[in-house]
């Protein structure tokens, strides 16, 4: 009787309701097991709009991508930051930002420092840091272990993670005053990975004290960013400098709260970029024809010979040159299409009728989540022919970016959404694409790369479906060696 009383009744005008029998959990397990199959089954049964009870939340899924633009129009009634304010504080351990309205506004303003003119300084700094870490760790600069004449082997995910994590960290947060690298980066990455493994459970609302040593791990990560520590760092990006200033002006924030905010940005900046770099490189190495085409484009744009002498001074790639790498960008977008499972969520601020198009309207209740699940669109054969297949030039037409994709004969406004959409779209997306390009450029210039034979293909780990770029279920091995100069 208690279970029955706790269940919600569907009201007139509301979408079909699917809530399961288990209190709080609802349909979370079915969704977590295979989100795509679950949503597809319900779409076939109930149409393009239905509400599912998942982990204590009523989520109305909008499945038809032609309806997505109508959701973006409801900026006032459907709020993204309400969702961030519900989830981020418990996940990262800081007090809800909504309690500090002024600070919330300044935090939003800080995102501008990841874009526009500010992107130039970030991109230049990233190139220097990426190259420094790569040259020291893989080319033996500064006494590191040099890649020998022959092949070296390693885990591809670990390789991508070690390079991108550290280079991104240095670019955003800066380096120690008297050294160009932080000595404890491996430990930081280790703790980050442990925390990241628990991330889906935290976001699902599982209390941190139920998750073993996760709280202690999070405390270590937060301590890394305590203000007195960060004061000793130089070459910090304007983005992080401004955020530190905002936090300093707020007497209500403790040093631990400030550290927790900086840690949240670390998660936002590498949590997706590292797996995205992995998939971008993985697909290229697996398809040598694609890899050759991208390498040729790179050398054409850089106007230097097919192979760079690794002992030459640093490779310089300007922001303009990065923009000219259209085939590389298409290849990155294709790997994002295949690996991203971000869910875009908005919280209804009031009871209202959501007009989806001329014919369709649904009643929505205050506090309900409206969810877009772009992975379904990314894998729709009507929009992308052979959606399971990696085609590096899928987003190119007549040598330029292809933007025409159709559903039921109508051109789609949104057809690629790994970075979210509308008012909540990722503010770091331009920086992210640039850094993945820089990463690929460096590797394509310096290294020959192949997958080791006799291993299974990398599989997507669905345990974080809805939360961004999926990780591989396990690492895959690859081999690499220095390319020889051709002239
Ligand atoms: C938010 C994806 C890289 C900073 C988001 C969202 C997505 C996303 C899906 C939520 C958007 C929504 O729900 O509509 C990605 C992917 C990346 C990436 C796929 C890499 C491939 C970065 C980087 C940074 C960054 C490098 C920072 C340097 C942020 C921030 C937010 C965010 C701060 C929250 C924005 C807000 O609260 O309004 N990202 N992101 N992201 N991302 Fe990214």
XYZ file of C-alpha atoms and ligand atoms in Angstrom:
530
model
C 0.000 0.000 0.000
C 2.858 2.358 0.911
C 4.496 1.723 -2.462
C 1.256 2.334 -4.304
C 0.568 5.570 -2.411
C 4.073 6.852 -3.191
C 3.557 6.414 -6.921
C 2.666 9.386 -9.065
C -0.540 9.442 -11.101
C -0.432 10.682 -14.632
C -2.509 13.833 -15.114
C -4.349 14.895 -18.238
C -2.028 16.268 -20.926
C 1.072 14.705 -19.347
C 3.270 12.295 -21.303
C 3.099 8.544 -20.757
C 4.572 7.713 -17.327
C 6.968 4.815 -16.752
C 7.905 4.477 -13.103
C 8.650 0.887 -12.127
C 7.963 -0.562 -8.683
C 11.149 0.002 -6.705
C 10.915 3.123 -4.498
C 13.445 5.886 -5.355
C 15.326 3.674 -7.844
C 12.384 3.488 -10.287
C 13.775 2.556 -13.695
C 17.400 3.556 -12.897
C 18.742 0.023 -13.255
C 17.093 -0.597 -16.648
C 18.369 2.779 -17.840
C 21.890 2.158 -16.508
C 22.122 -1.300 -18.048
C 21.676 -0.095 -21.624
C 20.273 3.430 -21.873
C 19.961 3.349 -25.664
C 18.009 0.087 -25.750
C 15.805 1.233 -22.856
C 14.941 4.562 -24.487
C 14.432 2.980 -27.896
C 12.018 0.397 -26.512
C 9.961 3.089 -24.814
C 10.036 5.329 -27.861
C 8.617 2.479 -29.962
C 5.905 1.892 -27.371
C 4.971 5.439 -26.355
C 6.258 7.802 -29.049
C 8.759 10.655 -28.924
C 7.880 12.052 -25.477
C 7.554 10.038 -22.262
C 8.366 10.460 -18.569
C 10.530 7.975 -16.665
C 11.095 7.831 -12.912
C 14.864 7.471 -12.377
C 16.663 7.729 -9.028
C 14.057 9.944 -7.386
C 13.510 12.197 -10.416
C 10.777 12.357 -13.003
C 12.531 12.783 -16.330
C 10.630 13.635 -19.487
C 12.634 12.473 -22.501
C 12.254 14.296 -25.808
C 13.407 11.801 -28.397
C 12.784 13.535 -31.722
C 15.743 15.825 -32.607
C 13.422 17.967 -34.733
C 11.784 18.998 -31.436
C 15.052 20.021 -29.745
C 14.941 23.685 -30.883
C 11.594 24.166 -29.148
C 13.163 23.149 -25.803
C 15.899 25.790 -26.194
C 13.197 28.457 -26.492
C 11.956 27.852 -22.938
C 14.984 29.450 -21.251
C 12.891 30.970 -18.433
C 10.767 27.930 -17.605
C 13.469 25.297 -18.181
C 16.655 26.041 -16.278
C 19.992 24.232 -16.562
C 21.725 25.876 -13.610
C 19.092 24.620 -11.229
C 20.269 21.139 -12.211
C 23.979 22.024 -11.759
C 23.143 23.549 -8.381
C 21.421 20.348 -7.292
C 24.177 18.001 -8.443
C 27.554 19.796 -8.294
C 27.648 20.724 -4.569
C 27.100 17.138 -3.375
C 29.472 15.761 -5.995
C 32.376 18.170 -5.499
C 31.753 19.180 -1.907
C 31.043 22.930 -1.952
C 28.009 24.850 -0.668
C 25.262 25.499 -3.275
C 26.192 28.481 -5.435
C 22.565 29.652 -5.374
C 23.196 30.800 -1.781
C 25.656 33.379 -3.225
C 23.749 35.069 -6.115
C 26.513 37.613 -6.837
C 29.167 34.954 -7.004
C 26.991 32.778 -9.252
C 26.815 35.619 -11.740
C 30.587 36.160 -11.651
C 31.225 32.442 -12.059
C 29.101 32.486 -15.208
C 31.061 35.506 -16.445
C 34.363 33.689 -15.900
C 33.374 31.180 -18.613
C 33.922 33.929 -21.200
C 37.624 33.672 -20.444
C 37.658 30.271 -22.160
C 36.500 31.744 -25.463
C 36.905 34.508 -28.038
C 40.153 36.479 -27.802
C 41.103 34.629 -24.622
C 41.291 31.363 -26.514
C 44.486 32.516 -28.221
C 46.529 32.711 -25.006
C 45.076 29.414 -23.748
C 45.828 27.651 -27.006
C 49.415 28.950 -27.156
C 50.007 27.978 -23.554
C 48.546 24.496 -24.169
C 50.864 23.934 -27.144
C 53.909 24.794 -25.014
C 52.807 22.599 -22.113
C 51.775 19.652 -24.260
C 55.059 19.777 -26.071
C 57.131 20.124 -22.896
C 55.471 17.102 -21.263
C 55.614 15.049 -24.462
C 59.240 15.864 -25.231
C 60.402 15.176 -21.692
C 58.449 11.978 -21.191
C 58.630 10.495 -24.661
C 61.568 12.113 -26.483
C 63.941 12.189 -23.535
C 64.411 15.972 -23.314
C 65.671 17.160 -19.922
C 67.122 13.759 -19.088
C 63.839 11.815 -19.335
C 63.772 8.350 -20.818
C 64.116 8.665 -24.586
C 62.022 6.629 -26.995
C 64.633 4.394 -28.593
C 65.152 3.571 -32.255
C 62.651 0.716 -32.142
C 59.042 0.369 -31.074
C 57.839 1.138 -27.537
C 54.553 -0.211 -26.240
C 52.004 1.067 -23.771
C 48.361 1.391 -22.825
C 46.732 3.888 -25.174
C 44.340 5.307 -22.554
C 47.117 5.716 -20.029
C 49.285 7.445 -22.654
C 46.509 9.913 -23.598
C 45.601 10.497 -19.977
C 49.142 11.193 -18.774
C 49.746 13.754 -21.525
C 46.395 15.515 -21.634
C 45.795 15.582 -17.884
C 49.107 17.235 -17.084
C 49.197 19.627 -20.069
C 45.617 20.796 -19.415
C 46.369 21.204 -15.720
C 49.472 23.323 -16.405
C 47.584 25.453 -18.929
C 44.684 26.261 -16.616
C 46.274 26.281 -13.147
C 49.908 27.081 -13.968
C 53.229 25.625 -12.905
C 55.177 25.759 -9.645
C 57.242 28.943 -9.238
C 60.662 27.344 -9.701
C 59.939 24.403 -12.002
C 58.024 23.871 -15.206
C 56.169 20.768 -13.914
C 54.471 19.791 -10.644
C 56.315 16.907 -8.979
C 53.159 15.181 -7.706
C 51.132 15.058 -10.927
C 51.072 11.241 -11.057
C 49.555 11.105 -7.542
C 47.003 13.773 -8.432
C 45.980 11.835 -11.540
C 45.740 8.621 -9.529
C 43.372 10.223 -6.987
C 41.426 11.889 -9.777
C 40.862 8.528 -11.478
C 39.676 6.957 -8.218
C 37.210 9.802 -7.704
C 36.123 9.718 -11.340
C 35.227 6.012 -11.061
C 32.699 6.954 -8.371
C 31.443 10.015 -10.226
C 28.330 8.338 -11.752
C 27.225 7.135 -8.303
C 27.687 10.566 -6.742
C 25.704 12.231 -9.520
C 22.979 9.616 -9.062
C 22.616 10.883 -5.495
C 24.349 8.065 -3.572
C 25.683 9.667 -0.354
C 29.473 9.894 -0.393
C 29.769 8.128 2.978
C 28.394 4.979 1.332
C 31.186 5.002 -1.253
C 34.169 3.633 0.667
C 37.159 5.967 0.676
C 35.742 8.377 -1.914
C 35.319 11.170 0.652
C 38.963 10.906 1.719
C 40.039 10.887 -1.935
C 37.943 13.965 -2.635
C 39.475 15.730 0.368
C 42.972 15.038 -0.974
C 41.971 16.444 -4.359
C 40.431 19.542 -2.783
C 43.514 20.123 -0.602
C 45.574 20.313 -3.785
C 43.795 23.575 -4.615
C 43.899 25.344 -1.259
C 44.559 29.088 -1.807
C 47.933 29.129 -0.005
C 49.133 26.380 -2.330
C 47.865 28.034 -5.489
C 49.576 31.287 -4.504
C 52.871 29.541 -5.245
C 51.935 28.798 -8.847
C 52.769 30.988 -11.847
C 51.519 31.222 -15.448
C 47.998 30.539 -14.203
C 45.331 31.177 -16.861
C 43.204 34.304 -16.674
C 40.175 32.021 -16.274
C 41.421 30.455 -13.035
C 42.970 33.729 -11.805
C 39.631 35.480 -12.141
C 37.781 32.672 -10.376
C 40.282 32.749 -7.484
C 39.673 36.497 -7.161
C 35.903 35.974 -7.096
C 36.257 33.365 -4.339
C 38.633 35.601 -2.342
C 36.042 38.384 -2.342
C 33.494 36.094 -0.747
C 33.915 35.967 3.057
C 31.391 33.172 3.397
C 33.569 30.684 1.478
C 36.106 28.680 3.465
C 39.456 27.773 1.913
C 38.160 24.232 1.487
C 35.111 25.537 -0.421
C 37.448 27.485 -2.723
C 39.557 24.373 -3.304
C 36.383 22.373 -4.045
C 35.354 24.886 -6.729
C 38.771 24.648 -8.399
C 38.612 20.871 -8.224
C 35.189 20.919 -9.957
C 36.765 22.821 -12.855
C 39.562 20.273 -13.013
C 36.896 17.606 -13.435
C 35.038 19.627 -16.098
C 38.241 20.278 -18.020
C 39.785 16.795 -18.087
C 36.909 14.425 -17.231
C 35.712 14.514 -20.842
C 38.797 15.717 -22.695
C 40.921 12.733 -21.716
C 38.488 10.047 -23.008
C 37.730 12.242 -26.039
C 41.457 12.336 -26.903
C 41.626 8.588 -26.450
C 38.794 7.883 -28.905
C 40.075 10.444 -31.418
C 43.460 8.716 -31.474
C 42.119 5.179 -31.175
C 39.919 5.432 -34.266
C 42.722 7.025 -36.273
C 45.286 4.381 -35.352
C 42.764 1.693 -36.202
C 42.140 3.171 -39.614
C 45.564 3.897 -41.057
C 44.019 5.317 -44.243
C 42.300 8.004 -42.145
C 45.494 8.590 -40.198
C 47.483 9.147 -43.420
C 44.875 11.560 -44.787
C 44.916 13.615 -41.575
C 48.718 13.595 -41.471
C 48.887 14.828 -45.079
C 46.464 17.640 -44.305
C 48.575 18.594 -41.301
C 51.811 18.789 -43.287
C 50.062 20.719 -46.053
C 48.797 23.296 -43.541
C 52.121 23.498 -41.683
C 54.059 23.559 -44.952
C 56.837 21.421 -43.680
C 58.111 18.027 -44.729
C 56.190 14.846 -44.017
C 58.354 14.061 -41.038
C 59.789 16.412 -38.465
C 63.188 15.934 -36.924
C 62.241 15.359 -33.289
C 65.353 17.147 -32.049
C 64.449 20.353 -33.831
C 63.051 23.264 -31.816
C 59.425 23.159 -30.850
C 56.663 22.734 -33.420
C 54.609 25.906 -33.686
C 51.009 25.591 -34.791
C 49.026 28.810 -34.797
C 45.341 29.097 -33.968
C 44.686 29.909 -37.656
C 46.487 26.771 -38.744
C 44.462 24.723 -36.275
C 41.310 26.151 -37.847
C 42.467 25.071 -41.302
C 42.638 21.415 -40.202
C 39.103 20.637 -41.364
C 39.613 16.908 -41.957
C 41.154 16.555 -38.518
C 38.204 18.410 -37.024
C 35.802 16.117 -38.859
C 37.686 13.073 -37.517
C 37.468 14.442 -33.950
C 33.757 15.206 -34.345
C 33.194 11.717 -35.698
C 34.873 10.129 -32.684
C 32.824 12.410 -30.390
C 29.660 11.312 -32.209
C 30.520 7.683 -31.478
C 31.689 8.073 -27.888
C 29.579 10.808 -26.314
C 26.566 10.037 -24.174
C 25.889 13.409 -22.576
C 22.363 13.959 -21.392
C 21.123 17.557 -21.580
C 18.939 18.325 -18.610
C 16.694 21.270 -17.794
C 14.614 21.647 -14.620
C 11.021 22.910 -14.956
C 10.697 26.057 -12.829
C 6.870 25.957 -12.800
C 3.908 23.857 -13.934
C 3.367 24.748 -17.596
C 2.507 23.446 -21.055
C 5.497 22.715 -23.228
C 4.580 23.414 -26.857
C 6.833 21.093 -28.835
C 5.547 21.911 -32.314
C 2.259 22.956 -33.884
C 0.618 19.618 -33.114
C 2.321 18.496 -29.888
C 2.136 19.977 -26.423
C 2.718 18.268 -23.078
C 2.011 19.315 -19.503
C 5.108 19.548 -17.306
C 5.271 19.782 -13.497
C 7.524 22.076 -11.504
C 10.743 20.283 -10.500
C 10.540 17.692 -13.286
C 13.574 17.179 -15.498
C 13.347 17.609 -19.248
C 16.018 15.435 -20.854
C 17.519 15.336 -24.322
C 19.598 12.265 -25.057
C 21.660 13.114 -28.141
C 23.376 9.726 -28.305
C 20.155 8.350 -29.830
C 20.361 11.007 -32.530
C 24.093 10.385 -33.064
C 23.313 6.732 -33.761
C 20.196 7.285 -35.905
C 20.679 5.632 -39.345
C 18.238 8.085 -40.900
C 20.604 10.947 -39.999
C 23.997 9.228 -40.204
C 24.327 6.380 -42.677
C 25.918 3.296 -41.100
C 26.001 5.039 -37.716
C 28.141 2.342 -36.064
C 30.940 2.888 -38.587
C 33.745 5.419 -38.042
C 34.044 7.650 -41.120
C 36.693 10.275 -40.521
C 35.377 12.556 -43.301
C 31.679 12.271 -42.370
C 31.521 15.971 -41.548
C 33.178 17.185 -44.757
C 31.527 18.154 -48.028
C 33.422 19.681 -50.975
C 36.448 20.229 -48.755
C 34.470 22.217 -46.145
C 32.490 21.414 -43.028
C 29.242 19.583 -43.818
C 26.280 20.987 -41.924
C 23.309 19.426 -43.777
C 21.840 16.482 -41.906
C 18.192 15.507 -42.233
C 15.428 13.720 -40.351
C 12.163 12.921 -42.150
C 13.346 15.184 -44.973
C 13.776 18.200 -42.674
C 17.155 19.812 -42.053
C 18.259 19.441 -38.451
C 19.337 22.479 -36.460
C 21.066 20.232 -33.907
C 22.750 17.096 -35.229
C 25.912 16.866 -33.123
C 25.656 17.573 -29.421
C 28.597 16.188 -27.427
C 28.956 19.595 -25.765
C 25.296 20.057 -24.860
C 23.121 22.762 -26.304
C 21.544 26.178 -25.935
C 22.187 28.207 -22.795
C 24.012 25.354 -21.068
C 26.405 24.489 -23.898
C 29.921 23.698 -22.668
C 31.929 26.929 -22.356
C 35.184 24.999 -22.833
C 34.233 23.450 -26.182
C 36.510 25.568 -28.387
C 39.460 25.050 -26.078
C 38.684 21.309 -25.925
C 38.633 20.890 -29.714
C 41.835 22.925 -30.025
C 43.674 20.903 -27.429
C 42.623 17.590 -28.975
C 43.837 18.910 -32.341
C 47.169 19.982 -30.817
C 47.527 16.581 -29.203
C 46.886 14.775 -32.505
C 49.213 17.148 -34.404
C 52.086 16.440 -32.071
C 51.666 12.684 -32.206
C 51.203 12.595 -35.979
C 54.328 14.673 -36.499
C 56.570 12.729 -34.146
C 55.289 9.174 -33.992
C 54.369 6.143 -36.048
C 51.606 4.371 -34.141
C 49.923 0.963 -34.484
C 47.614 -1.132 -32.339
C 49.190 -4.269 -30.901
C 47.821 -7.331 -32.596
C 45.697 -10.069 -31.029
C 43.541 -7.914 -28.762
C 39.824 -7.138 -28.725
C 38.499 -3.835 -29.990
C 37.945 -1.120 -27.377
C 34.369 -1.104 -26.053
C 32.389 1.802 -24.613
C 31.770 1.559 -20.859
C 28.107 2.453 -20.447
C 28.280 2.890 -16.685
C 28.492 6.654 -17.120
C 25.827 6.934 -19.795
C 24.301 10.387 -19.618
C 27.400 12.008 -18.144
C 29.620 12.827 -21.104
C 32.271 11.006 -23.098
C 32.264 7.305 -22.284
C 35.500 5.639 -21.221
C 36.673 2.349 -22.726
C 35.807 -0.720 -20.613
C 39.538 -1.470 -20.451
C 42.719 -0.031 -21.883
C 44.093 -1.247 -25.234
C 47.760 -1.636 -26.076
C 49.517 0.209 -28.869
C 53.053 0.602 -30.092
C 54.839 3.716 -31.238
C 58.217 4.803 -32.527
C 59.813 8.052 -33.592
C 59.214 8.966 -37.203
C 62.307 9.577 -39.257
C 62.756 12.875 -41.055
C 62.215 12.512 -44.809
C 64.455 15.413 -45.761
C 29.665 21.771 -19.255
C 31.020 18.451 -22.527
C 35.618 20.005 -22.220
C 34.261 23.323 -18.980
C 29.645 20.752 -20.187
C 28.455 20.027 -20.583
C 28.849 19.100 -21.488
C 30.274 19.236 -21.680
C 27.962 18.066 -22.186
C 27.036 20.251 -20.054
C 26.235 20.972 -21.108
C 24.746 20.735 -21.067
O 24.251 19.968 -20.244
O 24.054 21.306 -21.914
C 32.397 18.574 -22.700
C 33.188 17.726 -23.565
C 34.488 18.162 -23.474
C 34.499 19.280 -22.551
C 32.632 16.582 -24.399
C 35.724 17.638 -24.144
C 35.750 16.896 -25.226
C 35.650 21.076 -21.360
C 36.815 21.852 -21.029
C 36.426 22.785 -20.103
C 35.012 22.589 -19.862
C 38.201 21.629 -21.620
C 37.205 23.867 -19.403
C 38.354 24.273 -19.639
C 32.916 23.133 -18.744
C 32.171 23.865 -17.727
C 30.852 23.424 -17.805
C 30.803 22.420 -18.861
C 32.750 24.907 -16.765
C 29.651 23.861 -16.918
C 29.022 25.075 -17.517
C 27.920 25.672 -16.681
O 27.803 25.365 -15.497
O 27.178 26.491 -17.263
N 30.730 20.264 -20.873
N 33.220 19.491 -22.107
N 34.578 21.551 -20.650
N 32.072 22.279 -19.397
Fe 32.631 20.991 -20.831
